[in-house]
Coordinates of C-alpha atoms in Angstrom, one line a residue:
Chain A
M839 CA 66.7 103.0 173.5
S840 CA 63.4 104.7 173.5
L841 CA 61.5 102.6 171.0
Y842 CA 58.1 103.6 172.3
Q843 CA 59.0 107.3 171.9
L844 CA 60.3 106.7 168.4
Q845 CA 57.1 105.0 167.4
Q846 CA 54.9 107.6 169.1
C847 CA 56.7 110.3 167.1
L848 CA 56.0 108.4 163.9
F849 CA 52.4 107.8 164.9
D850 CA 51.8 111.5 165.7
H851 CA 53.4 112.4 162.4
L852 CA 51.0 110.2 160.5
R853 CA 48.0 111.5 162.4
R854 CA 48.9 115.0 161.5
L855 CA 49.0 114.1 157.9
E856 CA 45.4 112.9 158.1
E857 CA 44.0 116.2 159.3
P858 CA 41.9 117.9 156.6
D859 CA 43.7 121.2 156.4
T860 CA 47.2 120.0 157.4
T861 CA 50.2 121.8 156.0
A862 CA 52.5 119.0 157.4
R863 CA 54.8 117.4 154.9
P864 CA 55.1 113.6 154.8
D865 CA 58.9 113.7 154.7
R866 CA 59.2 116.2 157.5
V867 CA 58.9 114.5 160.9
L868 CA 58.7 116.8 163.9
V869 CA 61.0 115.3 166.6
D870 CA 61.0 118.0 169.3
G871 CA 59.3 116.9 172.5
Y872 CA 60.1 113.3 172.3
D873 CA 62.7 111.4 174.4
L874 CA 64.9 110.1 171.6
T875 CA 68.5 108.9 171.2
E876 CA 70.6 110.8 168.7
A877 CA 70.4 107.8 166.4
E878 CA 66.6 107.7 166.6
R879 CA 66.4 111.5 166.0
T880 CA 68.7 111.1 163.0
A881 CA 66.6 108.3 161.6
L882 CA 63.4 110.3 161.9
T883 CA 64.7 113.4 160.3
A884 CA 66.2 111.5 157.5
G885 CA 63.2 109.2 157.0
D886 CA 65.6 106.3 157.2
V887 CA 63.4 103.2 156.7
A888 CA 66.2 100.8 157.2
A889 CA 67.0 102.4 160.5
F890 CA 63.4 102.3 161.5
H891 CA 63.4 98.6 160.9
I892 CA 66.7 98.0 162.8
H893 CA 65.4 100.0 165.7
G894 CA 62.4 97.8 165.9
V895 CA 59.6 100.1 164.6
H896 CA 56.3 98.3 164.0
P897 CA 56.1 97.4 160.3
V898 CA 52.6 98.9 160.1
L899 CA 54.0 102.3 161.0
I900 CA 56.9 101.9 158.5
N901 CA 54.3 100.9 155.9
A902 CA 52.2 103.9 156.6
F903 CA 55.2 106.3 156.6
C904 CA 56.3 104.9 153.2
R905 CA 52.8 105.1 151.8
A906 CA 52.4 108.7 153.0
N907 CA 55.5 109.6 151.1
G908 CA 54.3 108.0 148.0
W909 CA 56.9 105.3 147.9
K910 CA 56.0 102.1 146.2
R911 CA 57.3 98.7 147.3
A912 CA 60.0 98.8 144.7
D913 CA 61.2 102.1 146.0
Y914 CA 61.8 101.0 149.5
R915 CA 62.3 97.2 149.6
Q916 CA 65.9 97.9 148.6
L917 CA 66.3 100.1 151.6
F918 CA 66.2 97.3 154.0
P919 CA 69.4 95.5 155.0
A920 CA 70.7 93.0 152.5
G921 CA 69.7 89.5 153.2
A922 CA 67.0 90.5 155.6
D923 CA 64.4 89.0 153.3
V924 CA 65.5 85.4 153.7
I925 CA 62.7 82.9 154.2
V926 CA 63.0 80.8 157.4
G927 CA 61.0 77.6 157.9
R928 CA 58.8 75.5 155.7
P929 CA 55.1 75.9 156.6
R930 CA 52.5 73.2 156.0
W931 CA 51.0 75.0 152.9
R932 CA 54.2 75.1 150.9
G933 CA 53.6 73.3 147.6
F934 CA 49.9 73.5 147.8
G935 CA 49.4 75.5 144.6
S936 CA 50.6 78.6 142.8
R937 CA 51.2 80.1 139.4
A938 CA 54.7 78.8 139.6
D939 CA 53.7 75.1 139.8
G940 CA 50.8 75.6 137.3
R941 CA 48.0 74.8 139.6
L942 CA 46.7 78.4 139.6
G943 CA 45.9 79.1 136.0
P944 CA 45.7 82.4 134.2
D945 CA 41.9 82.1 134.3
G946 CA 42.0 82.2 138.0
R947 CA 41.0 78.5 138.4
V948 CA 42.9 76.2 140.7
H949 CA 43.6 72.6 139.7
L950 CA 44.4 70.8 142.8
G951 CA 45.0 67.4 141.3
Q952 CA 45.8 64.4 143.5
D953 CA 48.6 65.8 145.6
P954 CA 48.1 69.4 146.6
G955 CA 51.1 69.7 148.8
R956 CA 51.6 68.3 152.2
T957 CA 49.5 69.5 155.2
V958 CA 51.5 68.5 158.2
G959 CA 53.0 70.8 160.7
L960 CA 55.8 73.3 160.4
D961 CA 59.3 71.9 160.2
L962 CA 61.6 74.6 161.5
Q963 CA 64.5 72.2 161.2
E964 CA 64.4 72.7 157.5
A965 CA 65.3 76.3 157.9
Chain B
M662 CA 15.4 87.4 166.5
A663 CA 17.9 88.4 163.8
E664 CA 18.8 86.1 161.0
I665 CA 22.3 86.1 159.5
V666 CA 21.4 86.1 155.9
L667 CA 24.8 85.9 154.3
G668 CA 28.5 86.1 155.1
Y669 CA 31.5 86.8 153.0
S670 CA 35.1 87.9 153.4
A671 CA 37.3 89.9 151.1
S672 CA 40.7 91.4 150.9
H673 CA 41.0 95.1 151.7
A674 CA 44.2 96.3 150.0
P675 CA 44.2 100.1 149.7
M676 CA 45.2 100.0 146.1
M677 CA 41.9 98.4 145.1
S678 CA 40.4 101.8 145.5
A679 CA 43.4 104.1 145.4
N680 CA 44.7 102.8 142.1
P681 CA 42.7 99.9 140.8
E682 CA 43.9 100.3 137.2
S683 CA 47.4 99.4 138.3
A684 CA 46.3 95.7 138.4
P685 CA 46.3 93.5 135.3
P686 CA 42.8 94.0 133.8
A687 CA 41.7 90.4 133.9
M688 CA 42.7 90.0 137.5
R689 CA 41.0 93.2 138.7
Q690 CA 37.9 92.4 136.6
R691 CA 37.5 89.0 138.2
F692 CA 38.1 90.4 141.7
F693 CA 35.6 93.2 141.3
A694 CA 33.1 90.9 139.7
A695 CA 33.3 88.7 142.8
L696 CA 32.7 91.7 145.0
D697 CA 29.7 92.7 142.8
Q698 CA 28.4 89.1 143.2
V699 CA 28.4 89.2 147.0
R700 CA 27.0 92.8 147.0
D701 CA 24.1 91.6 144.9
R702 CA 23.5 88.7 147.2
V703 CA 23.5 90.9 150.2
E704 CA 21.1 93.4 148.5
A705 CA 18.8 90.5 147.5
S706 CA 18.8 89.2 151.0
G707 CA 17.3 92.4 152.4
A708 CA 20.1 92.8 155.0
Q709 CA 19.3 95.7 157.3
A710 CA 22.8 96.1 158.7
V711 CA 26.3 94.6 158.3
V712 CA 28.7 93.5 160.9
L713 CA 32.2 94.0 159.5
L714 CA 35.3 92.6 161.2
S715 CA 38.7 94.0 160.2
G716 CA 42.2 94.4 161.5
E717 CA 43.6 97.5 163.4
H718 CA 46.2 99.6 161.5
F719 CA 47.0 102.1 164.4
T720 CA 44.0 104.1 163.2
N721 CA 42.0 103.9 166.4
F722 CA 44.5 102.6 168.8
F723 CA 48.2 102.7 169.5
L724 CA 50.7 100.9 171.6
D725 CA 49.7 102.8 174.8
N726 CA 46.3 100.9 174.8
L727 CA 45.7 98.3 172.2
P728 CA 42.7 96.0 172.6
Q729 CA 42.6 92.6 171.0
L730 CA 39.0 93.2 170.0
C731 CA 36.8 96.3 170.0
V732 CA 33.1 96.8 169.0
G733 CA 32.1 100.1 167.6
V734 CA 28.7 101.1 169.2
G735 CA 28.5 104.6 167.8
E736 CA 25.6 106.0 166.0
S737 CA 27.9 106.8 163.1
H738 CA 31.5 106.2 162.1
L739 CA 33.8 108.6 160.2
G740 CA 35.9 107.3 157.4
P741 CA 38.1 106.7 155.6
V742 CA 41.0 108.6 157.3
E743 CA 43.2 108.1 154.3
K744 CA 42.9 111.1 151.9
W745 CA 44.5 109.2 149.1
L746 CA 42.2 106.1 149.2
G747 CA 39.9 107.2 146.4
I748 CA 36.8 107.0 148.6
P749 CA 35.3 110.2 149.9
R750 CA 35.4 110.8 153.6
T751 CA 31.9 110.4 154.9
I752 CA 29.7 109.6 157.9
V753 CA 28.7 106.0 157.8
P754 CA 25.6 105.1 159.9
G755 CA 26.1 102.7 162.8
H756 CA 23.7 100.5 164.6
P757 CA 24.1 101.0 168.4
G758 CA 21.5 98.4 169.3
L759 CA 23.0 95.6 167.3
A760 CA 26.5 96.7 168.4
E761 CA 25.6 96.6 172.0
A762 CA 24.0 93.2 171.6
I763 CA 27.3 91.9 170.1
L764 CA 29.3 93.6 172.9
S765 CA 27.2 92.1 175.7
G766 CA 26.5 88.8 173.8
T767 CA 30.2 88.1 173.3
M768 CA 30.9 89.0 176.9
T769 CA 28.4 86.5 178.2
R770 CA 30.1 83.9 175.9
G771 CA 33.5 84.4 177.3
F772 CA 35.1 87.2 175.4
Q773 CA 36.1 90.7 176.6
P774 CA 36.0 93.1 173.7
S775 CA 36.6 96.8 174.4
V776 CA 33.9 99.3 173.5
S777 CA 34.2 102.5 171.5
S778 CA 31.5 105.0 170.8
R779 CA 33.8 106.9 168.4
L780 CA 35.5 104.5 166.0
T781 CA 37.1 105.8 162.9
V782 CA 37.0 103.4 159.9
D783 CA 40.1 103.3 157.7
H784 CA 40.8 101.4 154.5
G785 CA 40.4 98.1 156.4
F786 CA 36.7 98.7 156.6
M787 CA 36.0 101.3 153.9
T788 CA 37.3 99.5 150.8
V789 CA 35.1 96.5 151.5
Y790 CA 32.2 98.6 152.8
H791 CA 32.3 101.0 149.9
A792 CA 32.0 98.0 147.5
L793 CA 29.0 96.8 149.4
S794 CA 27.3 100.1 150.0
P795 CA 28.6 102.8 147.6
S796 CA 26.0 105.2 148.9
A797 CA 27.1 104.5 152.5
D798 CA 23.6 104.0 153.7
L799 CA 23.8 100.4 155.1
P800 CA 24.2 100.6 158.9
L801 CA 27.6 99.3 159.9
V802 CA 28.8 97.7 163.1
P803 CA 32.6 97.7 163.0
V804 CA 34.5 95.1 165.0
V805 CA 38.2 95.9 165.2
M806 CA 40.6 93.0 165.7
N807 CA 44.3 93.2 166.6
C808 CA 46.0 91.2 163.8
T809 CA 49.5 92.6 163.8
T810 CA 50.8 93.3 167.2
P811 CA 51.8 90.3 169.4
P812 CA 50.5 88.7 171.5
L813 CA 47.8 87.8 169.0
I814 CA 44.7 85.6 169.3
T815 CA 45.0 82.3 167.6
L816 CA 42.9 81.3 164.6
R817 CA 40.8 79.0 166.9
Q818 CA 40.1 81.9 169.2
A819 CA 39.2 84.1 166.2
Y820 CA 36.8 81.3 165.0
E821 CA 35.2 81.0 168.5
F822 CA 34.9 84.8 168.8
G823 CA 33.1 84.7 165.4
T824 CA 30.8 82.0 166.7
A825 CA 30.0 84.2 169.7
V826 CA 29.4 87.2 167.4
G827 CA 27.0 85.1 165.4
A828 CA 25.1 83.8 168.4
A829 CA 24.8 87.4 169.7
I830 CA 23.4 88.6 166.4
R831 CA 20.9 85.7 166.3
A832 CA 19.8 86.6 169.8
Y833 CA 19.1 90.2 168.9
D834 CA 15.5 91.1 168.3
G835 CA 15.9 94.6 167.0
L836 CA 16.5 93.6 163.4
D837 CA 15.4 90.8 161.2
R838 CA 18.3 90.4 158.7
V839 CA 22.0 90.9 159.2
A840 CA 25.1 90.3 157.0
V841 CA 28.5 89.4 158.4
V842 CA 31.7 90.4 156.6
G843 CA 35.4 89.7 157.2
A844 CA 38.0 92.1 155.7
G845 CA 41.7 91.8 155.4
G846 CA 44.4 89.6 154.1
L847 CA 45.1 87.5 152.2
S848 CA 48.9 87.2 152.2
H849 CA 50.9 90.3 152.2
F850 CA 54.1 91.7 153.7
V851 CA 54.3 95.3 154.7
G852 CA 57.0 97.6 156.1
E853 CA 59.6 94.9 156.3
P854 CA 62.3 93.4 154.0
R855 CA 59.9 91.1 152.2
V856 CA 57.4 93.9 151.4
G857 CA 55.5 93.1 148.2
D858 CA 55.8 89.3 148.4
I859 CA 52.6 87.2 148.1
D860 CA 52.4 83.7 149.3
E861 CA 50.2 82.0 146.8
D862 CA 50.5 78.6 148.4
F863 CA 49.2 79.9 151.6
D864 CA 46.4 81.9 150.1
L865 CA 45.1 78.9 148.1
W866 CA 45.6 76.5 151.1
F867 CA 43.7 78.9 153.3
L868 CA 40.8 79.4 150.9
H869 CA 40.6 75.6 150.5
Q870 CA 40.5 75.2 154.3
L871 CA 37.6 77.6 154.5
E872 CA 35.7 75.6 151.9
L873 CA 36.4 72.5 154.0
G874 CA 34.7 74.2 156.9
C875 CA 37.7 75.3 158.9
P876 CA 39.1 71.9 160.0
P877 CA 41.6 71.6 162.9
D878 CA 44.5 71.8 160.4
L879 CA 43.5 75.4 160.0
L880 CA 42.2 76.3 163.4
D881 CA 45.2 74.7 165.2
L882 CA 47.7 76.5 163.1
G883 CA 50.2 78.3 165.4
N884 CA 50.7 82.0 165.2
D885 CA 54.4 81.5 164.5
E886 CA 53.7 79.4 161.5
L887 CA 50.9 81.7 160.3
A888 CA 53.4 84.6 160.4
L889 CA 55.5 82.9 157.8
A890 CA 52.8 83.8 155.2
G891 CA 53.4 87.5 155.9
N892 CA 53.3 90.0 158.6
G893 CA 50.0 91.4 157.3
T894 CA 48.5 88.0 156.6
G895 CA 47.3 87.7 160.2
E896 CA 44.3 89.7 159.1
V897 CA 42.8 86.4 158.0
R898 CA 41.7 86.2 161.6
A899 CA 38.8 88.3 160.4
W900 CA 37.9 85.8 157.7
V901 CA 38.1 82.9 160.2
A902 CA 35.9 84.9 162.6
C903 CA 33.4 85.5 159.8
A904 CA 33.3 81.8 159.1
G905 CA 32.8 81.1 162.8
A906 CA 29.7 83.3 162.7
L907 CA 28.1 81.1 160.1
P908 CA 28.7 77.5 161.1
G909 CA 27.4 74.9 158.7
A910 CA 27.2 77.4 155.9
R911 CA 28.1 76.4 152.3
T912 CA 31.4 78.1 151.7
T913 CA 32.7 78.9 148.2
A914 CA 36.0 80.6 147.2
L915 CA 34.7 82.9 144.5
D916 CA 38.0 84.4 143.4
Y917 CA 41.7 84.6 144.1
E918 CA 44.2 87.0 142.4
P919 CA 47.8 87.4 143.5
I920 CA 48.0 91.1 142.5
G921 CA 51.6 92.2 142.8
E922 CA 50.8 95.8 141.9
W923 CA 48.5 95.9 145.0
I924 CA 51.2 94.0 147.1
N925 CA 48.4 91.6 148.2
G926 CA 46.8 88.3 147.6
M927 CA 43.3 89.3 146.8
G928 CA 40.3 87.0 147.4
V929 CA 36.6 86.7 148.0
V930 CA 34.9 83.9 149.8
L931 CA 31.1 83.5 150.2
H932 CA 29.3 81.8 153.1
E933 CA 25.6 80.8 152.4
P934 CA 23.5 79.7 155.4
A935 CA 21.6 76.5 154.7
D936 CA 18.3 78.2 154.1
R937 CA 19.8 81.0 152.0
Q938 CA 21.7 79.0 149.5
A939 CA 21.4 79.7 145.8
P940 CA 19.8 76.8 144.0
Q941 CA 23.0 76.3 142.1
R942 CA 26.3 76.4 143.9
P943 CA 28.4 79.4 142.9
D944 CA 31.5 78.6 140.9
S945 CA 34.5 77.9 143.0
I946 CA 38.0 78.7 142.0
F947 CA 38.9 75.1 142.8
V948 CA 38.5 72.7 140.0
R949 CA 38.9 69.0 140.4

């Protein structure tokens, strides 16, 4: 594992893309000079977002890489491992108000009513 | 001594400037109207500089050296770095005197921010700054906060840091009027399997907590629980810090829009100090 090197490579790639006169392509990551495993090298050259996630790449770097490549959320959400988006835990704000429960109206107003959800601590046991 | 004439916080989703038309018209119109409202208030206040707190996106720092807090003391700041943001890259004037007062003033109040004479300002600053000063002539003191890479400061620490920033500004005698702005949030998930989700319950609860004056229910929220609202949502630390800079202010949530196309809960909240309050309270999103 060389997670730091993997992330450094992505970071350097993103920085190159910011240069005013760059000819770098967002989908072409330069991997030479970094101490990477074969799996990491393959992930970088393929732009494999799911592999980035599995290797532990910081999501801010993944986000920036996807944005640099012009991928919208719908383009790359499906690339992550199935079931990885499960919600764990019930935070104190759950049920406070939303469009789904009608408290947030189409006019942008919020009608809290008498019982705007509970505000006690997180109950991880509900996960 | 400088007076903090106004504070506000706003979301800084890149799409608000890169592709604003992608949002439903009514939602984007309300959001930008709220930004216009706070800009007009700042202009009317005669603010001579703005202190803007925002999260780090690996623009200035990386994992080799990542400060929790950093004050930009440069005479100017280059931004935005993102070519696609829809905001021309420009040189934004800084205010070294105010910045150094914040740096030293927060140090004497128990914080240890790092210092940078050459900060770059990315979308985290420039989306909100551009809405405030389209001609980029209002001096800017950027304060970078680590909001995404653990270990993270708690909301209470963010609030107390903001309180120290506010006290440092008020102790500075080089200006008369200063505005404080928080940028980031509200809920969003980026670069991970829930990318695009928006936690409306959190956003409304959070805005309501700000209107209540940041009670312990908010400030004692643990970082693990906060993370359930999204891995980008921790940027609300900047909002909490802004609130901390204006204790006792009248706080009003001016707008909230869960804009899926911008993958972000978008909001604007206004803090009016007691002697700078409009005669009539601005309309809040919360109706009872």
